Coordinates of C-alpha atoms in Angstrom, one line a residue:
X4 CA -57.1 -3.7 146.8
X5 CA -53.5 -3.3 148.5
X6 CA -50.7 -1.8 146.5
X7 CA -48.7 -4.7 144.6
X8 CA -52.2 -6.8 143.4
X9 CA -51.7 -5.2 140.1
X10 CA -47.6 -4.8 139.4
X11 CA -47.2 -7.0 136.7
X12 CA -43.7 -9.2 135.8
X13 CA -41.3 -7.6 133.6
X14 CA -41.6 -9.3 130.0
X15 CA -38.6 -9.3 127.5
X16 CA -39.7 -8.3 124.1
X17 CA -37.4 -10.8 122.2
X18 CA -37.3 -15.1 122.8
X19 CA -34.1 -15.4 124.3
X20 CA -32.1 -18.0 121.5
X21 CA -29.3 -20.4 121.6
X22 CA -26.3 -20.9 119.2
X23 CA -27.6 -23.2 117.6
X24 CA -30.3 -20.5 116.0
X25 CA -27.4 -18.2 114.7
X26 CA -24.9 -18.4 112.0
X27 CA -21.8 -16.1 110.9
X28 CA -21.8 -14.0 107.8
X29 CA -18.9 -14.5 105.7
X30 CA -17.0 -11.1 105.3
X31 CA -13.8 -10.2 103.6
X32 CA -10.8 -12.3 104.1
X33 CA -7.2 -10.9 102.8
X34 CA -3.7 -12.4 102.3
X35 CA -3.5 -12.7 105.8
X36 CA -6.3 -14.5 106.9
X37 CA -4.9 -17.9 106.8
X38 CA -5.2 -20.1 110.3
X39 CA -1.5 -20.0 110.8
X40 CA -2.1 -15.8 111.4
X41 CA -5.1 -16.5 114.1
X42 CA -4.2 -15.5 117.7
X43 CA -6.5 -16.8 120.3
X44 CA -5.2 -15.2 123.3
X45 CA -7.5 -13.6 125.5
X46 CA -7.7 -12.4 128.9
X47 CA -8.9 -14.4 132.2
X48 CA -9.2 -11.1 134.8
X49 CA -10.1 -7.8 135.1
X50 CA -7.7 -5.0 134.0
X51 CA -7.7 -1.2 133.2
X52 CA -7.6 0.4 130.8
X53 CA -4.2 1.0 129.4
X54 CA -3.1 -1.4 131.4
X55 CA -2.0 -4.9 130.2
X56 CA -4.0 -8.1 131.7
X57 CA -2.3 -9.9 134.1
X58 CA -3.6 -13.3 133.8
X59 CA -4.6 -14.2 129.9
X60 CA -4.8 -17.4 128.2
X61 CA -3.7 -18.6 124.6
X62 CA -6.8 -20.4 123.9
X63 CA -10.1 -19.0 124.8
X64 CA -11.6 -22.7 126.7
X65 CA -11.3 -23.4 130.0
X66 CA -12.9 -26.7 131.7
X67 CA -16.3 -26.7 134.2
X68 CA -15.6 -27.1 138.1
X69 CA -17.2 -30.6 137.5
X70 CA -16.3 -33.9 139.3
X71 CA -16.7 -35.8 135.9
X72 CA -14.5 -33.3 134.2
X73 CA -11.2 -31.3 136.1
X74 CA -9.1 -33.5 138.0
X75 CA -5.6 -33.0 138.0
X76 CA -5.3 -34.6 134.9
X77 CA -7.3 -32.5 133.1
X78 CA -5.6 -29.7 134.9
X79 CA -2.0 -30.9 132.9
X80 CA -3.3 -31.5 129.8
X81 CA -5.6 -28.6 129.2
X82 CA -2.5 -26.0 130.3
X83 CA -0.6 -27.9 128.0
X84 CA -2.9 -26.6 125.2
X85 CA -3.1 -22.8 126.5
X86 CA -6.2 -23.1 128.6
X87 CA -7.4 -23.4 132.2
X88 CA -8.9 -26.6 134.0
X89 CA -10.9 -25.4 137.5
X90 CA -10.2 -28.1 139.8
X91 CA -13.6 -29.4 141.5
X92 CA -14.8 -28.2 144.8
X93 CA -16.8 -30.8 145.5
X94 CA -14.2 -32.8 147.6
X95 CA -12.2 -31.9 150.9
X96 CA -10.2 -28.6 151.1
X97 CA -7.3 -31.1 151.5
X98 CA -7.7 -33.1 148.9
X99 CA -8.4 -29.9 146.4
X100 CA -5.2 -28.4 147.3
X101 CA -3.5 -31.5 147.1
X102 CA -4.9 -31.5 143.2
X103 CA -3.9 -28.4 142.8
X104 CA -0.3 -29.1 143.8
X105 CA 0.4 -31.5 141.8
X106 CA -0.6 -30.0 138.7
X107 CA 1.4 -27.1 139.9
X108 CA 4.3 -29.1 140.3
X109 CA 4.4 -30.5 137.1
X110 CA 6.1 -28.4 135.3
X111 CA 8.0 -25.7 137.3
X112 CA 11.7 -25.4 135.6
X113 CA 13.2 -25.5 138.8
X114 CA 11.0 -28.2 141.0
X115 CA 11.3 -27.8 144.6
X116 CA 11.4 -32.1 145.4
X117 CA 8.6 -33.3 147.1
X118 CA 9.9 -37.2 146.7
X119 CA 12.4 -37.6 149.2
X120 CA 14.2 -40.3 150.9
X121 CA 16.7 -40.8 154.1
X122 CA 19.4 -43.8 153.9
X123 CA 17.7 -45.9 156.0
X124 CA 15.0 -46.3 154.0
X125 CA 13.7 -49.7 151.4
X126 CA 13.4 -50.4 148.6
X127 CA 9.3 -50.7 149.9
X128 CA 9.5 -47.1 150.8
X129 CA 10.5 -45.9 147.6
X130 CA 7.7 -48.3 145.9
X131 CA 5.1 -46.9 147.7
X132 CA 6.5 -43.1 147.7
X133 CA 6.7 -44.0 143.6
X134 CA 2.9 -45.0 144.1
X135 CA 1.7 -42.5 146.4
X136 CA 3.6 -39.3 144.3
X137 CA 3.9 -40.8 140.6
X138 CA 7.7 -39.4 140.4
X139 CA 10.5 -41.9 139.7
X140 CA 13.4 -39.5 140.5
X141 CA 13.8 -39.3 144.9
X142 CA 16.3 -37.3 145.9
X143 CA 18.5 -38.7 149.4
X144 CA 18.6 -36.3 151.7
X145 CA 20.2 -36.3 155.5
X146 CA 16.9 -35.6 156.9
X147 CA 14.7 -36.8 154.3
X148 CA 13.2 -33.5 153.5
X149 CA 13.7 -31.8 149.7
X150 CA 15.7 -29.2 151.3
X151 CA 17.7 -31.4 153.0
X152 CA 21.9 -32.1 152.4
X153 CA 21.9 -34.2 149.5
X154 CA 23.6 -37.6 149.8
X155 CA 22.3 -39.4 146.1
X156 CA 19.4 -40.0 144.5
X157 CA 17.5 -43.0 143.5
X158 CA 15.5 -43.4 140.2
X159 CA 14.2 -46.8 138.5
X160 CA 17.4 -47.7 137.2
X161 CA 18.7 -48.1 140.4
X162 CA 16.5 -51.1 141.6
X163 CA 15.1 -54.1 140.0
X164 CA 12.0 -54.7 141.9
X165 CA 12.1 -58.5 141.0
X166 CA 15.7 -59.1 142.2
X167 CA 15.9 -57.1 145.0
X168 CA 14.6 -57.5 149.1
X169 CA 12.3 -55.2 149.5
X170 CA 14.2 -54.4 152.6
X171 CA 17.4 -53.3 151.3
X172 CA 18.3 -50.3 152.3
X173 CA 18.6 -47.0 150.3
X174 CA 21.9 -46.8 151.2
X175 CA 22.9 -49.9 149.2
X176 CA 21.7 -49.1 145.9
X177 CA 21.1 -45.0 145.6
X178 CA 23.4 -43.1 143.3
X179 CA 25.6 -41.5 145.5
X180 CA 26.0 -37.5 145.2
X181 CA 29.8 -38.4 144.3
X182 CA 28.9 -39.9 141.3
X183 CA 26.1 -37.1 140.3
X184 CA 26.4 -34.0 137.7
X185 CA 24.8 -31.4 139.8
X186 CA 24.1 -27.4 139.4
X187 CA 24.8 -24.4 141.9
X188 CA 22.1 -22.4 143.1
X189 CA 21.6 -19.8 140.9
X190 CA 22.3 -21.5 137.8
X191 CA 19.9 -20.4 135.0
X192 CA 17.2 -22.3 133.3
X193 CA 18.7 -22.0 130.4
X194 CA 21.7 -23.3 131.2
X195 CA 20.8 -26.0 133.6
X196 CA 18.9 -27.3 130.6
X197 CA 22.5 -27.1 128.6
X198 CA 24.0 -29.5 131.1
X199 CA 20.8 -31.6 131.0
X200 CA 21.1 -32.5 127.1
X201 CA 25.0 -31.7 127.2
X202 CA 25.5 -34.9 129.8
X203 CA 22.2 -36.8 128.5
X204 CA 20.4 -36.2 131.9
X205 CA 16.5 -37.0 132.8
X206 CA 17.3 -34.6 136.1
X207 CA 19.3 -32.2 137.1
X208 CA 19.9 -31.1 141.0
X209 CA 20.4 -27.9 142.3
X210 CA 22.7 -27.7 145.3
X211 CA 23.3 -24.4 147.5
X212 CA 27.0 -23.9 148.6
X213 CA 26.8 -25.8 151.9
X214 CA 25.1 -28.7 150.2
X215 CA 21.8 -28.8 150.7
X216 CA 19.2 -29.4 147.7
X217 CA 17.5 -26.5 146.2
X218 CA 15.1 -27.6 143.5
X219 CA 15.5 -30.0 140.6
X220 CA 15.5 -29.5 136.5
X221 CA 13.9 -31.8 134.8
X222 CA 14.2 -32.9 130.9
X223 CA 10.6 -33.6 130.4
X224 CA 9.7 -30.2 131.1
X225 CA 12.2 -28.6 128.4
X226 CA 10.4 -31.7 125.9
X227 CA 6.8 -30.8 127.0
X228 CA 7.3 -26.7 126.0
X229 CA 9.0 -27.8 122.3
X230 CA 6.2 -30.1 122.2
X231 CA 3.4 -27.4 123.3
X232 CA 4.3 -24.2 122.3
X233 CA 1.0 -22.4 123.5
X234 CA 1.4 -23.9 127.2
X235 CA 0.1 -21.6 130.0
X236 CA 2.7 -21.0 132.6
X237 CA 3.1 -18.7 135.4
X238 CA 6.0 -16.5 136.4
X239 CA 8.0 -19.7 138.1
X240 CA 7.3 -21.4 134.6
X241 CA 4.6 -23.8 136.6
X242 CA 1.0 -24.7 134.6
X243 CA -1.5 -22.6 135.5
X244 CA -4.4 -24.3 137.2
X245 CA -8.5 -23.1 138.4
X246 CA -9.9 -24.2 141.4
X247 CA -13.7 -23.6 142.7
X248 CA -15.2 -22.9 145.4
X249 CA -19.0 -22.7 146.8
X250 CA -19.8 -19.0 147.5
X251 CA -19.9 -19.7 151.3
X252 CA -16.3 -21.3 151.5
X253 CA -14.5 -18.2 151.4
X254 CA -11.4 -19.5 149.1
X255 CA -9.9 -18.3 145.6
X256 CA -10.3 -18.8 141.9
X257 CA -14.0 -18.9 140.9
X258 CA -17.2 -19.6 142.7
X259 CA -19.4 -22.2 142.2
X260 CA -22.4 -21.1 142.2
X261 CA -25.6 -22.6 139.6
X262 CA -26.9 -18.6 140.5
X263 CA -24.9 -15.8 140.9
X264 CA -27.1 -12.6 141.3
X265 CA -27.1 -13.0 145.5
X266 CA -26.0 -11.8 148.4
X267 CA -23.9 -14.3 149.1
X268 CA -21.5 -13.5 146.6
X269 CA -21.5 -10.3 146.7
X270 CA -20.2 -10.8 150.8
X271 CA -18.1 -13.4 149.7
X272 CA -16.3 -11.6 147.2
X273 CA -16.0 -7.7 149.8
X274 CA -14.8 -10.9 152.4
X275 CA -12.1 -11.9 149.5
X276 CA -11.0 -8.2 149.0
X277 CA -11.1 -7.3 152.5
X278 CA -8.6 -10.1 153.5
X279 CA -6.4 -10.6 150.2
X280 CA -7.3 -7.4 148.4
X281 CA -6.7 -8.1 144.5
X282 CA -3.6 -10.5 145.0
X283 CA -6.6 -13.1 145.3
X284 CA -8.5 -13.0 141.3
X285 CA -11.6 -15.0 141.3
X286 CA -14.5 -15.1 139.2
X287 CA -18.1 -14.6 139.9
X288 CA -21.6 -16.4 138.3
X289 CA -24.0 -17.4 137.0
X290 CA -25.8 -14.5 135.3
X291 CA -27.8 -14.5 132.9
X292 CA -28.2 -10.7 131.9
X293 CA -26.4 -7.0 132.0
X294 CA -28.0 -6.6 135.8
X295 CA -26.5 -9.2 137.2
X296 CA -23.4 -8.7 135.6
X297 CA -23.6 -5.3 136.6
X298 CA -24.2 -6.2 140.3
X299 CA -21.1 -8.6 140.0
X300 CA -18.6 -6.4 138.5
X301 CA -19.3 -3.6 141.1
X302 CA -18.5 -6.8 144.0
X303 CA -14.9 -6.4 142.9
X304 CA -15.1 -10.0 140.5
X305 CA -12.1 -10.6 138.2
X306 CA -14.6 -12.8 135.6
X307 CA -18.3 -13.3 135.2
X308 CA -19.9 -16.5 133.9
X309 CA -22.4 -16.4 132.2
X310 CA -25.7 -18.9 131.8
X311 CA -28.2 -20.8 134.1
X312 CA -30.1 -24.6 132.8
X313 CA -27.8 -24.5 129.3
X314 CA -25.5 -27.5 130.0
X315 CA -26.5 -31.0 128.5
X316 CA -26.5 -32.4 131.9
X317 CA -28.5 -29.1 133.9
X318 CA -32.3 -29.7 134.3
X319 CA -32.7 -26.8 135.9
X320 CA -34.8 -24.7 133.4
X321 CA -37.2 -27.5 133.6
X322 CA -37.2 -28.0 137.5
X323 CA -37.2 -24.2 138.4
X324 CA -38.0 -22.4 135.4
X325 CA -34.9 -20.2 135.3
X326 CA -32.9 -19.4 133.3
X327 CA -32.1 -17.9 129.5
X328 CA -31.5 -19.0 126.3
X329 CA -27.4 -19.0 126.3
X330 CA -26.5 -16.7 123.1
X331 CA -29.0 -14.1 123.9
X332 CA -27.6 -14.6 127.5
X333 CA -24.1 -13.7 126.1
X334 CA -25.1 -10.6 124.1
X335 CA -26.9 -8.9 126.8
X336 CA -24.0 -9.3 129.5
X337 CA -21.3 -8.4 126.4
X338 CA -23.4 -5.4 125.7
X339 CA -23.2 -4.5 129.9
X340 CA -19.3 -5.4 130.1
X341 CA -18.6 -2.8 127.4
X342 CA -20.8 -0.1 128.9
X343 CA -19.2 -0.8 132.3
X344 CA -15.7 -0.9 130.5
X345 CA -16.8 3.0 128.8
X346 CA -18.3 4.4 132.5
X347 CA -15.0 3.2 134.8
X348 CA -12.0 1.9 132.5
X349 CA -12.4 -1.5 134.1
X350 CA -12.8 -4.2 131.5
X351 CA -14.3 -7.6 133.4
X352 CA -14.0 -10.6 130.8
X353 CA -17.1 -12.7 130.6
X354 CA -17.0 -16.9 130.5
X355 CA -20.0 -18.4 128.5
X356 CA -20.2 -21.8 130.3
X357 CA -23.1 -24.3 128.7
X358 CA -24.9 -24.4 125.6
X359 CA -21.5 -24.9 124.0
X360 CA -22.8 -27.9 121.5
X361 CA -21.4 -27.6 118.3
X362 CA -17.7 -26.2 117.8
X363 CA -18.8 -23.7 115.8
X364 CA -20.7 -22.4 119.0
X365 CA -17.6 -21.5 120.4
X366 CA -16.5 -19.2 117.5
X367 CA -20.4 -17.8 118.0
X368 CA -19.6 -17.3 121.6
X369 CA -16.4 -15.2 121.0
X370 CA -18.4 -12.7 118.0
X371 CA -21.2 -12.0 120.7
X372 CA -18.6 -11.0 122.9
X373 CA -17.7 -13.6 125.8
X374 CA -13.8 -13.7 126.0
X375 CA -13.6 -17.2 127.0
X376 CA -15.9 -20.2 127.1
X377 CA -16.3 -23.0 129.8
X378 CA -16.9 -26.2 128.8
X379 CA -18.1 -29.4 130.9
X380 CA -19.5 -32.1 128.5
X381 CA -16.8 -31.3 125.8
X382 CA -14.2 -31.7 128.2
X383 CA -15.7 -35.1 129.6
X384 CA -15.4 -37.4 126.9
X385 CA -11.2 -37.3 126.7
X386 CA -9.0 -39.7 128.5
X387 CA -7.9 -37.0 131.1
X388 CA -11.2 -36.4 132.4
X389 CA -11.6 -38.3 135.8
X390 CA -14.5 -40.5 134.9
X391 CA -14.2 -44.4 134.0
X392 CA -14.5 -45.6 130.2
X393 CA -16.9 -48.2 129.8
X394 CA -18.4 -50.1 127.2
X395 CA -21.9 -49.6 126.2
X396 CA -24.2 -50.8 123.3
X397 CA -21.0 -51.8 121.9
X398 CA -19.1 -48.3 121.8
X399 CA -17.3 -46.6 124.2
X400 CA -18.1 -44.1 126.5
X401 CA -17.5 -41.8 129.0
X402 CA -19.9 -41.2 132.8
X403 CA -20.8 -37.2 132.8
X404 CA -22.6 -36.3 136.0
X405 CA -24.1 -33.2 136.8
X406 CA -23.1 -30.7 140.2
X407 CA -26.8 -30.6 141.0
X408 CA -27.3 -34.6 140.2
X409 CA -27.8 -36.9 143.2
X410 CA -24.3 -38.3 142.5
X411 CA -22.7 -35.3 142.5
X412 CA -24.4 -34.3 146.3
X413 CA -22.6 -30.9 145.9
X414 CA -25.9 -29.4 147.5
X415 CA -23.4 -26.0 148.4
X416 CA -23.6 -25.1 144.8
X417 CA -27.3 -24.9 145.2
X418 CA -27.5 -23.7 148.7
X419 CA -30.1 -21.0 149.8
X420 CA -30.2 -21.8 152.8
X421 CA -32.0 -24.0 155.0
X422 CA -31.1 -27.8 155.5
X423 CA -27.6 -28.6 154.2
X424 CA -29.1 -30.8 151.6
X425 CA -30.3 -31.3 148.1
X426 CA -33.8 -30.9 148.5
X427 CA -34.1 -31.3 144.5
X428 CA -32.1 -32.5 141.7
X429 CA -31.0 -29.8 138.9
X430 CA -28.6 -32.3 136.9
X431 CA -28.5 -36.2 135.8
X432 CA -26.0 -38.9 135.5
X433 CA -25.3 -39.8 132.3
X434 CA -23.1 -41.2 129.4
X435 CA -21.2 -39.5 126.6
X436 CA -19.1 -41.1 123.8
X437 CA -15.5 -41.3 124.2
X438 CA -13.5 -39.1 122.3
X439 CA -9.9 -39.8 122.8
X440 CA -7.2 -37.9 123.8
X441 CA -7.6 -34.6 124.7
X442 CA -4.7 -32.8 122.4
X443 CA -6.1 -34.6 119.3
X444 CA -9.4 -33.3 120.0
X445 CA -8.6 -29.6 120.9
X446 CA -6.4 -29.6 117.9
X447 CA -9.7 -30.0 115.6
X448 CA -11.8 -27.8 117.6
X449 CA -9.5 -25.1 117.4
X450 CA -8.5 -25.3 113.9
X451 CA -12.2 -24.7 113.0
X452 CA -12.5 -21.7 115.3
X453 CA -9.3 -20.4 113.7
X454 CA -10.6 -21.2 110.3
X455 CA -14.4 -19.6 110.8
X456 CA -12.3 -16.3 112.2
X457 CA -10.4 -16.3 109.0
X458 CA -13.8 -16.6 107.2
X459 CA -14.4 -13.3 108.9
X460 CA -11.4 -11.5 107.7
X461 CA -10.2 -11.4 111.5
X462 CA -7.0 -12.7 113.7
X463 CA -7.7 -11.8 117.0
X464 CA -10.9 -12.6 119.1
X465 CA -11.2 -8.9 119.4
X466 CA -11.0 -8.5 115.8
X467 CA -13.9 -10.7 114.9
X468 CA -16.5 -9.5 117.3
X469 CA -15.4 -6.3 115.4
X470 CA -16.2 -7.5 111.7
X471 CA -18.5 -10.3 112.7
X472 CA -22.0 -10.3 111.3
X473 CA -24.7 -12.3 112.6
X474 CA -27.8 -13.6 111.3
X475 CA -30.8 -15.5 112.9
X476 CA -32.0 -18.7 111.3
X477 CA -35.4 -20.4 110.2
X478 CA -35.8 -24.0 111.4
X479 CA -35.3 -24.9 107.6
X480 CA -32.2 -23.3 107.4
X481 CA -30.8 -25.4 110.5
X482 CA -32.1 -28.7 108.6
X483 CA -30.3 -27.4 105.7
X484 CA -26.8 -27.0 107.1
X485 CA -26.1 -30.1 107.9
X486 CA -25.9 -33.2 105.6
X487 CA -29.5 -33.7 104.2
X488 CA -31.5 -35.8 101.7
X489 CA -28.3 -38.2 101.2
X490 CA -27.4 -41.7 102.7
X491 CA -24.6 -41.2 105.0
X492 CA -21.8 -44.1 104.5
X493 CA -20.2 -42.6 107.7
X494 CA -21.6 -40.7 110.3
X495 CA -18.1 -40.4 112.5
X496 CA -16.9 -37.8 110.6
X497 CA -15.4 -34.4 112.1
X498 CA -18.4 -32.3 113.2
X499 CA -17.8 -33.6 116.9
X500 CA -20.2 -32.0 119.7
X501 CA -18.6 -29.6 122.0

């Protein structure tokens, strides 16, 4: 009999469980431990030891690289709140970037313009310029550019679309620069905001010495940071947006990938720090133990993500037969990061992304160890995911496709070669129940992690996988933690589904 007839498969001694089959231990809570005290901030890349992180987060969610779920929209809204949205790769590298822009553009303090006008131009140019970029501030420039010599602007107070020949000229009905309150180059943004609320502006342009415009300030921006104190920003006070990429497209920010323990990863990332060297950070996965993580971390990734057939809309545990229950997933790569952290000083955060169903499961996520969680079906159901809200059965709901659905036909993300096809489906096409507004419901999912940390008598995410304590449950127990034996008068309450 050749050598290899009897090698058997490696069998794991424990079921692998979700987070739905563990609960968290009250411990001791002091004077402290009140919600207001929590910090969520955590970091997004890897670091050094002694060394401070230089990308983190204030809240520990960021949103799947899912067609149904980052657009630019979501990209906005979820920096508003602290976290990161990945912009979906499934779409030209055009049309990505051009997401990506916008979300950048935002918000920025000083906003280089990228609505601009020459004289000559209508009143139908600026409607569809309005259309095409969303912005109701143009600046009118002598060549039409943003860095052009400023000559006025025009904003919606300028024109009355149903008086007005949509062939007058700019010329005729722009605020001329005499008439403007402008700033010089180099003006601070702390002062340009002064002459913003000083002179009641909704803009404020910056003009170098020989006239030309440098950048705007806008008032909205000053409103949105009173108004979201936990906002993520960069250094040129711009949101900070994700993007994804397929693990054969060679681009930045996180690959995406439903299997991360290959080759073609592993090139793709020595390609990224061969070209870019660590100015590029991107994130590496799926993995669904300490070996792959392990294989991962040495590839030079900034992140690993963590879980394979966990989401709602992933069939691909029941197509291929891969993949790992998510919060033994979690605990196994956690239990890797911190011996690779002890062997080389590197610490390499770790993403659980699926099996996020409850929002407890988050806070479960965070005591296992991962330092942020992905979310796709969570995400979804708010107004700024891309989908279309629709009425069914009489309630209102959300479309949630998977990557590996027909729908989606991102066959890259599933790619091992071979025809450049899906030759299989790993996801569906489905429905979930509109939830609203995605500040309202971050606001409730985060006030419960804050409030089970407290329960734990910790502050910090690293403080509670410290004092956490973790117990398996029976199948009794689960049926016994919810509401039970009792006629429910309401069943909307606030328990919502991650």
């Amino acid at each position: 009999m050749r050598k290899g007839y009897l090698t058997m498969a490696y069998f794991f001694q424990e079921p692998s469980h979700t987070f739905s089959e563990y609960l968290l231990v009250p411990g001791y809570s002091s004077e402290h431990c009140i919600p207001a005290n929590v910090s969520l901030k955590t970091p997004v890349v890897r670091f050094k030891k002694g060394e401070e992180c230089p990308l983190t987060m204030n809240v520990p969610m960021v949103s799947a690289v899912m067609q149904a779920v980052s657009g630019e929209q979501m990209g906005i809204a979820l920096a508003k709140e602290g976290g990161i949205a990945f912009i979906y790769v499934s779409q030209s590298i055009e049309s990505q970037a051009a997401m990506v822009r916008r979300v950048k553009n935002y918000k920025a303090g000083f906003v280089i313009s990228d609505s601009n006008l020459r004289v000559t131009d209508t009143l139908a140019d600026v409607l569809a310029l309005k259309q095409r970029t969303g912005h109701s501030t143009m600046a009118v420039t002598d060549d039409g550019t943003g860095t052009g010599k400023l000559l006025g602007l025009v904003t919606s107070r300028d024109y009355r679309v149903s008086r007005m020949d949509p062939d007058a000229k700019v010329a005729d009905f722009m605020t001329p620069v005499e008439k403007l309150i402008y700033a010089p180059e180099g003006t601070s943004l702390k002062t340009a905001n002064d002459i913003i609320w000083d002179h009641k502006l909704n803009a404020l342009p910056i003009i170098s010495e020989d006239g030309h415009l440098v950048s705007f300030v806008f008032r909205k921006d000053y409103d949105s940071h009173k108004g979201n104190p936990l906002e993520l920003l960069d250094g040129q006070k711009r949101y900070v947006v994700g993007a994804g990429i397929n693990t054969r497209d060679y681009d930045v920010l996180v690959m995406d990938s439903s299997e991360g323990y290959s080759y073609w990863q592993k090139h793709c990332l020595e390609w990224i720090r061969a070209k870019y060297g660590d100015t590029v950070k991107v994130g590496a996965g799926n993995v669904v133990d300490g070996e792959g993580f392990r294989f991962l971390a040495d590839a030079g990734a900034d992140f690993v993500k963590i879980g394979i057939g966990g989401g709602s809309i992933c069939i691909t545990r029941e197509t291929k037969g891969i993949g790992r229950g998510q919060a033994t997933a979690v605990i196994d790569v956690a239990a890797e990061r911190d011996k690779y952290f002890e062997e080389t000083g590197i610490y390499v955060p770790i993403c659980a992304d699926g099996g996020i169903v409850q929002d407890y499961h988050i806070t479960l996520a965070l005591a296992m160890g991962a330092d942020f969680c992905m979310l796709g079906r969570y995400f979804s159901r708010f107004d700024e995911s891309p989908t279309s809200k629709i009425l069914v059965g009489g309630s209102y709901m959300k479309e949630y496709w998977g990557e590996g659905s027909a729908r989606a036909r991102n066959w890259q993300r599933y790619d091992l070669g071979g025809a450049a096809k899906l030759s299989f489906e790993e996801g569906v096409d489905s429905y979930v129940p509109y939830a609203g507004a995605l500040a309202d419901g971050m606001a409730t999912t985060l006030a419960k992690v804050r409030s089970t940390m407290c329960n734990c008598g910790a502050l910090t995410i690293p403080e509670l996988r410290e004092k956490a304590k973790l117990t398996l449950v029976s199948a009794t127990s689960i049926v016994e933690g919810g509401a039970h034996d009792v006629l429910l008068k309401d069943t909307t309450n606030g328990n919502q589904r991650g």
